[in-house]
Tab-separated table of C-alpha atoms and ligand atoms in Angstrom:
chain	number	residue	atom	x	y	z
A	23	MET	CA	16.897	-25.453	24.330
A	24	ARG	CA	13.594	-25.903	26.203
A	25	THR	CA	12.312	-23.066	28.364
A	26	LEU	CA	9.312	-23.209	30.679
A	27	TRP	CA	7.378	-20.162	31.894
A	28	ARG	CA	4.895	-20.854	34.675
A	29	HIS	CA	2.254	-19.141	36.771
A	30	ALA	CA	0.888	-16.688	34.201
A	31	ARG	CA	-2.598	-15.573	33.214
A	32	ILE	CA	-2.331	-16.303	29.501
A	33	ALA	CA	-4.605	-14.588	26.955
A	34	THR	CA	-3.999	-16.914	23.997
A	35	LEU	CA	-6.444	-15.242	21.554
A	36	ALA	CA	-6.830	-18.721	20.048
A	37	GLY	CA	-10.117	-19.363	18.245
A	38	PRO	CA	-12.315	-16.865	16.403
A	39	ARG	CA	-13.423	-14.876	19.475
A	40	GLY	CA	-12.845	-14.453	23.188
A	41	TRP	CA	-9.625	-13.854	25.065
A	42	GLY	CA	-8.748	-17.553	25.204
A	43	LEU	CA	-7.763	-17.174	28.861
A	44	VAL	CA	-5.767	-19.807	30.683
A	45	GLU	CA	-5.963	-18.764	34.323
A	46	ARG	CA	-2.928	-20.405	35.855
A	47	GLY	CA	-1.045	-21.120	32.697
A	48	ALA	CA	2.328	-22.505	31.733
A	49	LEU	CA	4.081	-22.309	28.405
A	50	LEU	CA	6.949	-24.452	27.171
A	51	ALA	CA	9.137	-23.369	24.268
A	52	ASP	CA	11.327	-25.723	22.303
A	53	GLY	CA	13.723	-23.472	20.411
A	54	ASP	CA	11.632	-20.745	18.777
A	55	THR	CA	8.351	-22.684	18.869
A	56	ILE	CA	5.678	-23.281	21.518
A	57	ALA	CA	5.818	-26.976	22.391
A	58	TRP	CA	3.121	-26.985	25.071
A	59	LEU	CA	0.690	-24.466	26.592
A	60	GLY	CA	-2.060	-25.007	29.121
A	61	ASP	CA	-3.168	-25.140	32.713
A	62	GLU	CA	-0.113	-25.563	34.920
A	63	ALA	CA	-1.854	-28.392	36.770
A	64	ALA	CA	-1.959	-30.341	33.498
A	65	LEU	CA	1.769	-30.038	32.747
A	66	PRO	CA	2.818	-33.465	31.428
A	67	ALA	CA	4.600	-35.408	34.150
A	68	GLY	CA	8.303	-35.824	33.588
A	69	LEU	CA	8.441	-32.770	31.347
A	70	ARG	CA	11.973	-31.383	31.497
A	71	ALA	CA	13.094	-27.864	30.655
A	72	ASP	CA	16.602	-26.399	30.511
A	73	GLU	CA	15.365	-23.177	32.082
A	74	GLU	CA	12.323	-22.245	34.166
A	75	HIS	CA	10.802	-18.830	34.860
A	76	GLU	CA	8.153	-18.005	37.469
A	77	LEU	CA	5.896	-15.168	36.228
A	78	GLY	CA	4.090	-14.509	39.516
A	79	GLY	CA	0.585	-14.432	38.006
A	80	ALA	CA	1.417	-11.734	35.435
A	81	LEU	CA	-0.583	-11.315	32.228
A	82	VAL	CA	0.860	-12.909	29.059
A	83	THR	CA	-0.395	-12.079	25.567
A	84	PRO	CA	0.824	-12.963	22.082
A	85	GLY	CA	3.642	-10.617	21.043
A	86	LEU	CA	1.997	-7.485	19.662
A	87	ILE	CA	2.156	-7.079	15.881
A	88	ASP	CA	2.373	-3.564	14.463
A	89	CYS	CA	1.216	-4.342	10.927
A	90	HIS	CA	1.491	-0.834	9.404
A	91	THR	CA	4.460	1.487	9.953
A	92	HIS	CA	6.690	3.831	8.009
A	93	LEU	CA	9.600	3.492	10.450
A	94	VAL	CA	12.554	4.472	8.258
A	95	TYR	CA	12.871	8.209	7.588
A	96	ALA	CA	14.712	11.301	8.763
A	97	GLY	CA	13.430	14.650	10.041
A	98	ASN	CA	10.047	15.536	11.470
A	99	ARG	CA	7.014	17.554	10.381
A	100	ALA	CA	6.146	19.455	13.556
A	101	GLN	CA	5.923	22.647	11.535
A	102	GLU	CA	3.200	21.127	9.362
A	103	PHE	CA	1.336	20.164	12.503
A	104	GLU	CA	1.348	23.860	13.472
A	105	LEU	CA	0.068	24.781	10.005
A	106	ARG	CA	-2.697	22.229	10.262
A	107	LEU	CA	-3.703	23.593	13.666
A	108	GLN	CA	-4.028	26.975	11.977
A	109	GLY	CA	-6.418	25.499	9.411
A	110	ALA	CA	-4.262	24.184	6.540
A	111	SER	CA	-5.347	20.708	5.389
A	112	TYR	CA	-3.062	17.673	4.990
A	113	GLU	CA	-3.962	17.671	1.297
A	114	ALA	CA	-3.209	21.382	0.800
A	115	ILE	CA	0.190	21.011	2.473
A	116	ALA	CA	1.001	18.039	0.226
A	117	GLN	CA	-0.125	19.916	-2.879
A	118	ALA	CA	2.132	22.845	-1.935
A	119	GLY	CA	5.165	20.508	-2.001
A	120	GLY	CA	5.281	19.715	1.723
A	121	GLY	CA	3.969	16.522	3.269
A	122	ILE	CA	5.556	13.270	2.116
A	123	ARG	CA	7.900	15.145	-0.243
A	124	SER	CA	9.498	17.067	2.595
A	125	THR	CA	10.270	13.797	4.427
A	126	VAL	CA	11.637	12.382	1.156
A	127	ALA	CA	14.113	15.284	0.963
A	128	ALA	CA	15.257	14.793	4.577
A	129	THR	CA	15.523	11.031	4.126
A	130	ARG	CA	17.547	11.211	0.915
A	131	ALA	CA	19.963	13.580	2.684
A	132	ALA	CA	20.523	11.215	5.634
A	133	SER	CA	23.295	8.595	5.638
A	134	ASP	CA	22.604	4.867	5.982
A	135	ASP	CA	23.922	4.941	9.540
A	136	GLU	CA	21.732	7.895	10.491
A	137	LEU	CA	18.642	6.179	9.089
A	138	HIS	CA	19.554	2.970	10.859
A	139	ALA	CA	20.062	4.656	14.221
A	140	LEU	CA	16.716	6.479	13.956
A	141	ALA	CA	14.769	3.432	12.821
A	142	LEU	CA	16.369	1.105	15.377
A	143	GLN	CA	15.504	3.476	18.230
A	144	ARG	CA	11.883	3.532	17.019
A	145	ALA	CA	11.726	-0.261	16.735
A	146	LEU	CA	13.099	-0.633	20.257
A	147	ALA	CA	10.462	1.780	21.567
A	148	LEU	CA	7.757	-0.417	20.004
A	149	ARG	CA	9.407	-3.523	21.421
A	150	ALA	CA	9.390	-2.030	24.898
A	151	GLU	CA	5.575	-1.853	24.635
A	152	GLY	CA	5.339	-5.555	23.739
A	153	VAL	CA	5.751	-5.548	19.937
A	154	THR	CA	7.583	-8.556	18.486
A	155	VAL	CA	6.633	-8.228	14.791
A	156	VAL	CA	6.678	-4.986	12.854
A	157	GLU	CA	5.867	-4.198	9.246
A	158	ILE	CA	8.063	-1.483	7.761
A	159	LYS	CA	7.233	0.288	4.506
A	160	SER	CA	9.587	2.074	2.151
A	161	GLY	CA	8.204	5.183	0.469
A	162	TYR	CA	10.439	8.054	1.575
A	163	GLY	CA	13.203	7.292	-0.945
A	164	LEU	CA	11.376	7.242	-4.282
A	165	THR	CA	14.523	6.489	-6.304
A	166	PRO	CA	15.761	2.915	-6.861
A	167	HIS	CA	18.837	3.666	-4.783
A	168	ASP	CA	16.947	5.264	-1.893
A	169	GLU	CA	14.095	2.751	-1.812
A	170	ALA	CA	16.711	-0.011	-1.605
A	171	ARG	CA	18.445	1.851	1.236
A	172	LEU	CA	15.203	2.042	3.217
A	173	LEU	CA	14.343	-1.615	2.700
A	174	ARG	CA	17.863	-2.789	3.605
A	175	CYS	CA	17.682	-0.598	6.683
A	176	ALA	CA	14.383	-2.258	7.644
A	177	ARG	CA	15.959	-5.720	7.379
A	178	ARG	CA	18.948	-4.606	9.466
A	179	VAL	CA	16.685	-3.142	12.142
A	180	GLY	CA	14.888	-6.496	12.444
A	181	ALA	CA	18.161	-8.340	12.911
A	182	ASP	CA	19.507	-5.813	15.431
A	183	ALA	CA	16.300	-5.599	17.469
A	184	GLY	CA	15.724	-9.369	17.441
A	185	MET	CA	12.240	-8.716	16.026
A	186	THR	CA	10.453	-10.123	12.980
A	187	VAL	CA	10.311	-7.425	10.302
A	188	ARG	CA	8.105	-7.636	7.210
A	189	THR	CA	9.050	-5.195	4.491
A	190	THR	CA	6.581	-3.519	2.157
A	191	TYR	CA	7.527	-1.712	-1.061
A	192	LEU	CA	5.663	1.612	-1.089
A	193	ALA	CA	7.401	3.546	-3.861
A	194	ALA	CA	3.845	4.461	-4.951
A	195	HIS	CA	3.562	6.761	-1.929
A	196	ALA	CA	3.907	10.152	-3.660
A	197	VAL	CA	5.075	11.454	-7.028
A	198	PRO	CA	8.618	12.737	-6.387
A	199	LEU	CA	9.584	16.261	-7.433
A	200	GLU	CA	11.680	15.080	-10.385
A	201	TYR	CA	8.550	13.450	-11.882
A	202	GLU	CA	6.257	16.458	-11.268
A	203	GLY	CA	3.380	16.321	-13.774
A	204	ARG	CA	4.516	12.886	-15.000
A	205	ALA	CA	2.867	10.491	-12.549
A	206	ASP	CA	2.396	7.769	-15.165
A	207	ASP	CA	6.089	7.859	-16.039
A	208	TYR	CA	6.893	7.558	-12.339
A	209	VAL	CA	4.619	4.515	-12.045
A	210	ASP	CA	6.467	2.934	-15.005
A	211	ALA	CA	9.741	3.625	-13.213
A	212	LEU	CA	8.778	2.240	-9.822
A	213	ILE	CA	7.413	-0.883	-11.520
A	214	ALA	CA	10.752	-1.317	-13.291
A	215	TRP	CA	12.684	-1.057	-9.975
A	216	LEU	CA	10.687	-3.784	-8.243
A	217	PRO	CA	12.167	-7.026	-9.708
A	218	ALA	CA	15.729	-6.204	-8.614
A	219	LEU	CA	14.616	-5.263	-5.096
A	220	HIS	CA	12.598	-8.449	-4.910
A	221	ALA	CA	15.530	-10.517	-6.196
A	222	GLU	CA	17.635	-9.064	-3.366
A	223	GLY	CA	15.080	-10.393	-0.868
A	224	LEU	CA	13.956	-6.936	0.202
A	225	VAL	CA	10.220	-7.103	-0.516
A	226	ASP	CA	7.554	-9.110	1.307
A	227	ALA	CA	4.541	-7.165	-0.032
A	228	VAL	CA	3.641	-4.201	-2.253
A	229	ASP	CA	1.545	-1.204	-1.170
A	230	ALA	CA	0.336	2.026	-2.785
A	231	PHE	CA	-1.368	5.247	-1.682
A	232	CYS	CA	-4.566	5.420	-3.755
A	233	GLU	CA	-5.892	8.935	-3.255
A	234	ARG	CA	-6.605	12.219	-5.084
A	235	ILE	CA	-3.235	13.594	-3.935
A	236	ALA	CA	-1.336	10.408	-4.761
A	237	PHE	CA	-2.159	7.634	-7.277
A	238	SER	CA	-5.364	6.875	-9.186
A	239	PRO	CA	-7.040	3.456	-9.201
A	240	ALA	CA	-5.730	2.920	-12.767
A	241	GLN	CA	-2.165	3.638	-11.647
A	242	THR	CA	-2.623	1.476	-8.549
A	243	ARG	CA	-3.815	-1.368	-10.772
A	244	ARG	CA	-0.561	-1.186	-12.730
A	245	VAL	CA	1.449	-1.404	-9.502
A	246	PHE	CA	-0.611	-4.418	-8.390
A	247	ASP	CA	-0.135	-6.142	-11.769
A	248	ALA	CA	3.627	-5.779	-11.313
A	249	ALA	CA	3.378	-7.307	-7.824
A	250	GLN	CA	1.250	-10.131	-9.126
A	251	ARG	CA	3.815	-10.978	-11.822
A	252	LEU	CA	6.278	-11.630	-8.975
A	253	ASN	CA	3.715	-13.452	-6.816
A	254	LEU	CA	3.952	-10.730	-4.191
A	255	PRO	CA	0.892	-9.988	-2.034
A	256	VAL	CA	-0.557	-6.480	-2.086
A	257	LYS	CA	-1.922	-4.024	0.479
A	258	LEU	CA	-3.401	-0.566	0.009
A	259	HIS	CA	-3.659	2.845	1.703
A	260	ALA	CA	-7.311	3.195	0.752
A	261	GLU	CA	-10.225	5.588	1.278
A	262	GLN	CA	-8.314	7.693	3.834
A	263	LEU	CA	-9.265	11.182	2.624
A	264	SER	CA	-11.934	10.302	0.080
A	265	ASP	CA	-13.654	7.302	-1.494
A	266	SER	CA	-11.577	6.487	-4.587
A	267	GLY	CA	-12.764	2.885	-4.910
A	268	GLY	CA	-9.288	1.569	-4.114
A	269	THR	CA	-10.590	-1.017	-1.667
A	270	ALA	CA	-12.667	-2.904	-4.233
A	271	LEU	CA	-9.711	-2.814	-6.607
A	272	ALA	CA	-7.362	-4.178	-3.920
A	273	ALA	CA	-9.872	-6.869	-2.968
A	274	SER	CA	-9.959	-7.998	-6.611
A	275	TYR	CA	-6.226	-8.775	-6.168
A	276	ARG	CA	-7.009	-10.604	-2.900
A	277	ALA	CA	-5.125	-7.939	-0.978
A	278	LEU	CA	-3.848	-8.935	2.453
A	279	SER	CA	-5.200	-5.686	3.836
A	280	CYS	CA	-6.720	-2.300	3.091
A	281	ASP	CA	-5.644	0.361	5.551
A	282	HIS	CA	-7.179	3.633	6.917
A	283	LEU	CA	-10.724	3.270	5.409
A	284	GLU	CA	-12.341	6.373	6.910
A	285	HIS	CA	-14.334	6.852	3.683
A	286	LEU	CA	-15.029	3.188	2.940
A	287	SER	CA	-18.331	2.501	1.138
A	288	PRO	CA	-20.693	-0.482	1.508
A	289	THR	CA	-19.407	-1.755	-1.868
A	290	GLY	CA	-15.868	-1.697	-0.548
A	291	ILE	CA	-16.902	-3.553	2.600
A	292	ALA	CA	-18.628	-6.276	0.592
A	293	ALA	CA	-15.565	-6.666	-1.638
A	294	MET	CA	-13.268	-6.993	1.393
A	295	ALA	CA	-15.550	-9.542	3.033
A	296	ALA	CA	-15.626	-11.658	-0.132
A	297	ALA	CA	-11.836	-11.528	-0.540
A	298	GLY	CA	-10.950	-12.112	3.131
A	299	THR	CA	-9.031	-8.816	3.154
A	300	VAL	CA	-8.190	-7.428	6.604
A	301	ALA	CA	-9.293	-3.864	7.494
A	302	VAL	CA	-6.331	-2.174	9.193
A	303	LEU	CA	-7.575	0.684	11.380
A	304	LEU	CA	-5.162	3.502	12.167
A	305	PRO	CA	-6.573	5.657	14.948
A	306	GLY	CA	-3.304	7.581	15.366
A	307	ALA	CA	-3.596	9.095	11.877
A	308	TYR	CA	-7.312	9.786	12.363
A	309	TYR	CA	-6.557	11.577	15.626
A	310	HIS	CA	-3.505	13.527	14.505
A	311	LEU	CA	-5.211	14.730	11.304
A	312	ARG	CA	-8.241	15.622	13.452
A	313	ASP	CA	-10.446	13.644	11.109
A	314	THR	CA	-14.138	13.502	11.974
A	315	ALA	CA	-15.344	10.555	9.873
A	316	PRO	CA	-14.379	7.318	11.639
A	317	PRO	CA	-14.119	4.096	9.607
A	318	PRO	CA	-17.419	2.139	9.432
A	319	VAL	CA	-16.563	-0.311	12.205
A	320	ALA	CA	-20.120	-1.552	12.852
A	321	ALA	CA	-20.580	-2.379	9.170
A	322	LEU	CA	-17.164	-4.072	8.951
A	323	ARG	CA	-18.057	-6.137	12.005
A	324	ALA	CA	-21.471	-7.054	10.611
A	325	ALA	CA	-19.877	-8.128	7.323
A	326	GLY	CA	-17.328	-10.310	9.130
A	327	VAL	CA	-14.313	-8.368	7.867
A	328	PRO	CA	-11.366	-9.019	10.217
A	329	MET	CA	-10.135	-5.792	11.798
A	330	ALA	CA	-6.543	-5.004	12.745
A	331	VAL	CA	-5.111	-1.990	14.589
A	332	ALA	CA	-1.664	-0.462	13.992
A	333	THR	CA	0.342	2.657	14.811
A	334	ASP	CA	0.926	3.834	11.193
A	335	HIS	CA	4.059	5.395	12.702
A	336	ASN	CA	5.178	8.131	10.279
A	337	PRO	CA	6.285	11.747	10.641
A	338	GLY	CA	3.289	13.309	8.876
A	339	SER	CA	0.020	11.829	10.013
A	340	SER	CA	0.874	9.567	12.959
A	341	PRO	CA	4.050	10.429	14.881
A	342	THR	CA	3.488	7.894	17.640
A	343	LEU	CA	5.374	4.914	19.049
A	344	ALA	CA	2.583	3.969	21.436
A	345	PRO	CA	0.788	0.819	20.263
A	346	LEU	CA	-1.099	0.425	23.554
A	347	LEU	CA	-2.456	3.948	23.157
A	348	MET	CA	-3.689	2.867	19.700
A	349	LEU	CA	-5.658	0.052	21.375
A	350	ASN	CA	-7.307	2.617	23.610
A	351	MET	CA	-8.057	4.958	20.699
A	352	ALA	CA	-9.445	2.098	18.589
A	353	CYS	CA	-12.021	1.615	21.367
A	354	ALA	CA	-12.650	5.237	22.381
A	355	LEU	CA	-12.649	6.763	18.862
A	356	PHE	CA	-13.760	3.875	16.627
A	357	GLY	CA	-15.939	1.749	18.922
A	358	LEU	CA	-13.959	-1.489	18.974
A	359	THR	CA	-14.284	-3.654	22.051
A	360	PRO	CA	-11.074	-4.128	24.079
A	361	GLU	CA	-10.997	-7.723	22.869
A	362	GLU	CA	-11.376	-6.672	19.207
A	363	ALA	CA	-8.591	-4.149	19.719
A	364	LEU	CA	-6.142	-6.704	21.130
A	365	ARG	CA	-7.132	-9.241	18.473
A	366	GLY	CA	-6.469	-6.423	15.994
A	367	MET	CA	-2.879	-6.119	17.188
A	368	THR	CA	-2.275	-9.874	17.409
A	369	ALA	CA	-4.261	-12.489	15.467
A	370	ASN	CA	-5.739	-10.175	12.819
A	371	ALA	CA	-2.512	-8.200	12.436
A	372	ALA	CA	-0.789	-11.496	11.655
A	373	ARG	CA	-3.375	-12.099	8.925
A	374	ALA	CA	-2.765	-8.621	7.518
A	375	LEU	CA	0.880	-9.634	7.037
A	376	GLY	CA	0.218	-13.157	5.759
A	377	LEU	CA	1.809	-14.561	8.929
A	378	ALA	CA	-1.168	-16.239	10.610
A	379	ALA	CA	0.286	-19.756	10.323
A	380	ARG	CA	3.063	-18.944	12.827
A	381	HIS	CA	2.096	-15.690	14.558
A	382	GLY	CA	-0.710	-13.842	16.331
A	383	THR	CA	-1.987	-16.393	18.863
A	384	LEU	CA	-0.388	-18.522	21.581
A	385	GLU	CA	-0.828	-22.198	20.702
A	386	ALA	CA	1.415	-25.230	20.419
A	387	GLY	CA	3.204	-25.131	17.060
A	388	LYS	CA	3.198	-21.335	16.795
A	389	ARG	CA	6.277	-19.201	17.168
A	390	CYS	CA	7.058	-18.419	20.803
A	391	ASP	CA	6.575	-14.644	20.712
A	392	PHE	CA	4.866	-13.198	23.755
A	393	ALA	CA	4.710	-10.150	26.007
A	394	VAL	CA	4.377	-10.070	29.792
A	395	PHE	CA	2.409	-7.235	31.394
A	396	ALA	CA	2.092	-6.150	35.020
A	397	LEU	CA	-1.701	-6.197	34.639
A	398	ASP	CA	-4.486	-8.456	35.851
A	399	HIS	CA	-6.729	-8.753	32.823
A	400	PRO	CA	-6.176	-8.222	29.078
A	401	ARG	CA	-9.006	-5.665	28.934
A	402	GLU	CA	-6.704	-3.305	30.860
A	403	LEU	CA	-4.433	-3.044	27.810
A	404	ALA	CA	-7.043	-0.918	26.026
A	405	TYR	CA	-8.373	0.793	29.141
A	406	GLY	CA	-5.627	3.129	30.265
A	407	PHE	CA	-3.758	5.665	28.203
A	408	GLY	CA	-0.326	6.953	29.065
A	409	LEU	CA	-0.253	4.978	32.302
A	410	GLY	CA	3.446	4.247	31.857
A	411	ARG	CA	4.837	1.041	30.547
A	412	PRO	CA	3.030	-2.051	31.787
A	413	CYS	CA	5.150	-4.389	29.631
A	414	THR	CA	7.819	-6.029	31.787
A	415	ARG	CA	9.229	-8.637	29.432
A	416	VAL	CA	9.222	-9.521	25.740
A	417	VAL	CA	10.042	-12.977	24.425
A	418	CYS	CA	10.784	-13.312	20.728
A	419	GLY	CA	11.288	-16.740	19.195
A	420	GLY	CA	11.735	-18.221	22.684
A	421	ARG	CA	14.418	-15.669	23.636
A	422	ALA	CA	13.821	-13.063	26.356
A	423	LEU	CA	14.776	-9.543	25.243
A	424	GLU	CA	15.486	-6.451	27.335
A	425	THR	CA	12.535	-4.065	27.474
A	426	ARG	CA	13.690	-1.324	29.810
B	526	NIG	O1	-0.329	6.257	6.288
B	526	NIG	N1	-1.333	8.210	3.732
B	526	NIG	C1	-0.194	8.057	3.331
B	526	NIG	N2	0.851	7.691	4.069
B	526	NIG	C2	1.014	7.947	5.450
B	526	NIG	C3	1.382	9.368	5.745
B	526	NIG	C4	2.716	9.667	5.209
B	526	NIG	C5	3.192	11.059	5.525
B	526	NIG	O2	2.392	12.005	5.685
B	526	NIG	O3	4.424	11.175	5.561
B	526	NIG	C6	-0.178	7.467	6.241
B	526	NIG	O4	-0.950	8.245	6.811
B	527	FE	FE1	0.563	4.584	6.302
């Protein structure tokens, strides 16, 4: 099946910088892959398509890639938000048994069908904003049975939403109640669960939360060693609340990404630059936790560390399903340019998931994932906030999906 889309302003994001604009562009898909893209006037003569679509000059971008989410869970933490507004800190709430543990309790109590319905609705909300690829972490099960449930749910959501889902094993998210005071035993346990989950095809990468209230660098290292034994790439929730040195550790394992990074040091930046690790910036969590120390964007830029932007959708620190708002916040709160922000949710997000060979830019040979927006210029994606839904169409693997 060959499908041709014509008369679009295409922001390809191809190449290391710039929007890669094709002013009056056309794009031909052969099955799930882009066969040809360029100026409509240069369309090869005699080119035949089974279907043709006129886009009326609309803006086309690569499908957005949300490279950091915790989409599968039950319940919400609105009450903790109230407590935080009254002065309680995220850390204090976690230490008092709330935080991640309270979502773990609600998630364990939910049925597979309940979790699926919740997660699917969230994935469809992201898709309606232009997202075609979403990373989904486990981490609210924290038993072998419940972590498997979350990861299977993530796979099922991808199939049902027609989106590409990458799963990340994040059992090292918090020490569950039943292991209270025995964090090292819990790390042994979660390491022992991994091979079976991997054998079932449920794990694309391994993540951990390296922080005072979660796991130490030594414990994180053990998790990474287990991933490495299975040839699985690693990622890390690093330097979010304090500088624990997790970033340099992750870079020594050639981590795909380090995420959050509000307290990242120059040593960490140098280690990421040397390892080619992507910095995933999460302005939603920064905003919702009312953090005041933004990640060191100017230094990351100067060091040539690729920057990505994601929603970090989760019920505790970033209850948002608004990726375009995250583009705006990445500019307004962190100082990214609109082009860096969009690159952060396309080309660099693909790198953060190890998917750059097929995803993240619009070029012949890449997967035909794109979003159509009722906008004139790609800079408008990061400009407005809450302006409604500019995305009018999402194409995933050459197939048009409903967005409204
Ligand atoms: O990315 N920092 C750890 N994990 C999540 C928050 C999880 C939660 O509070 O439920 C994050 O911010
Ligand atoms: Fe997160």
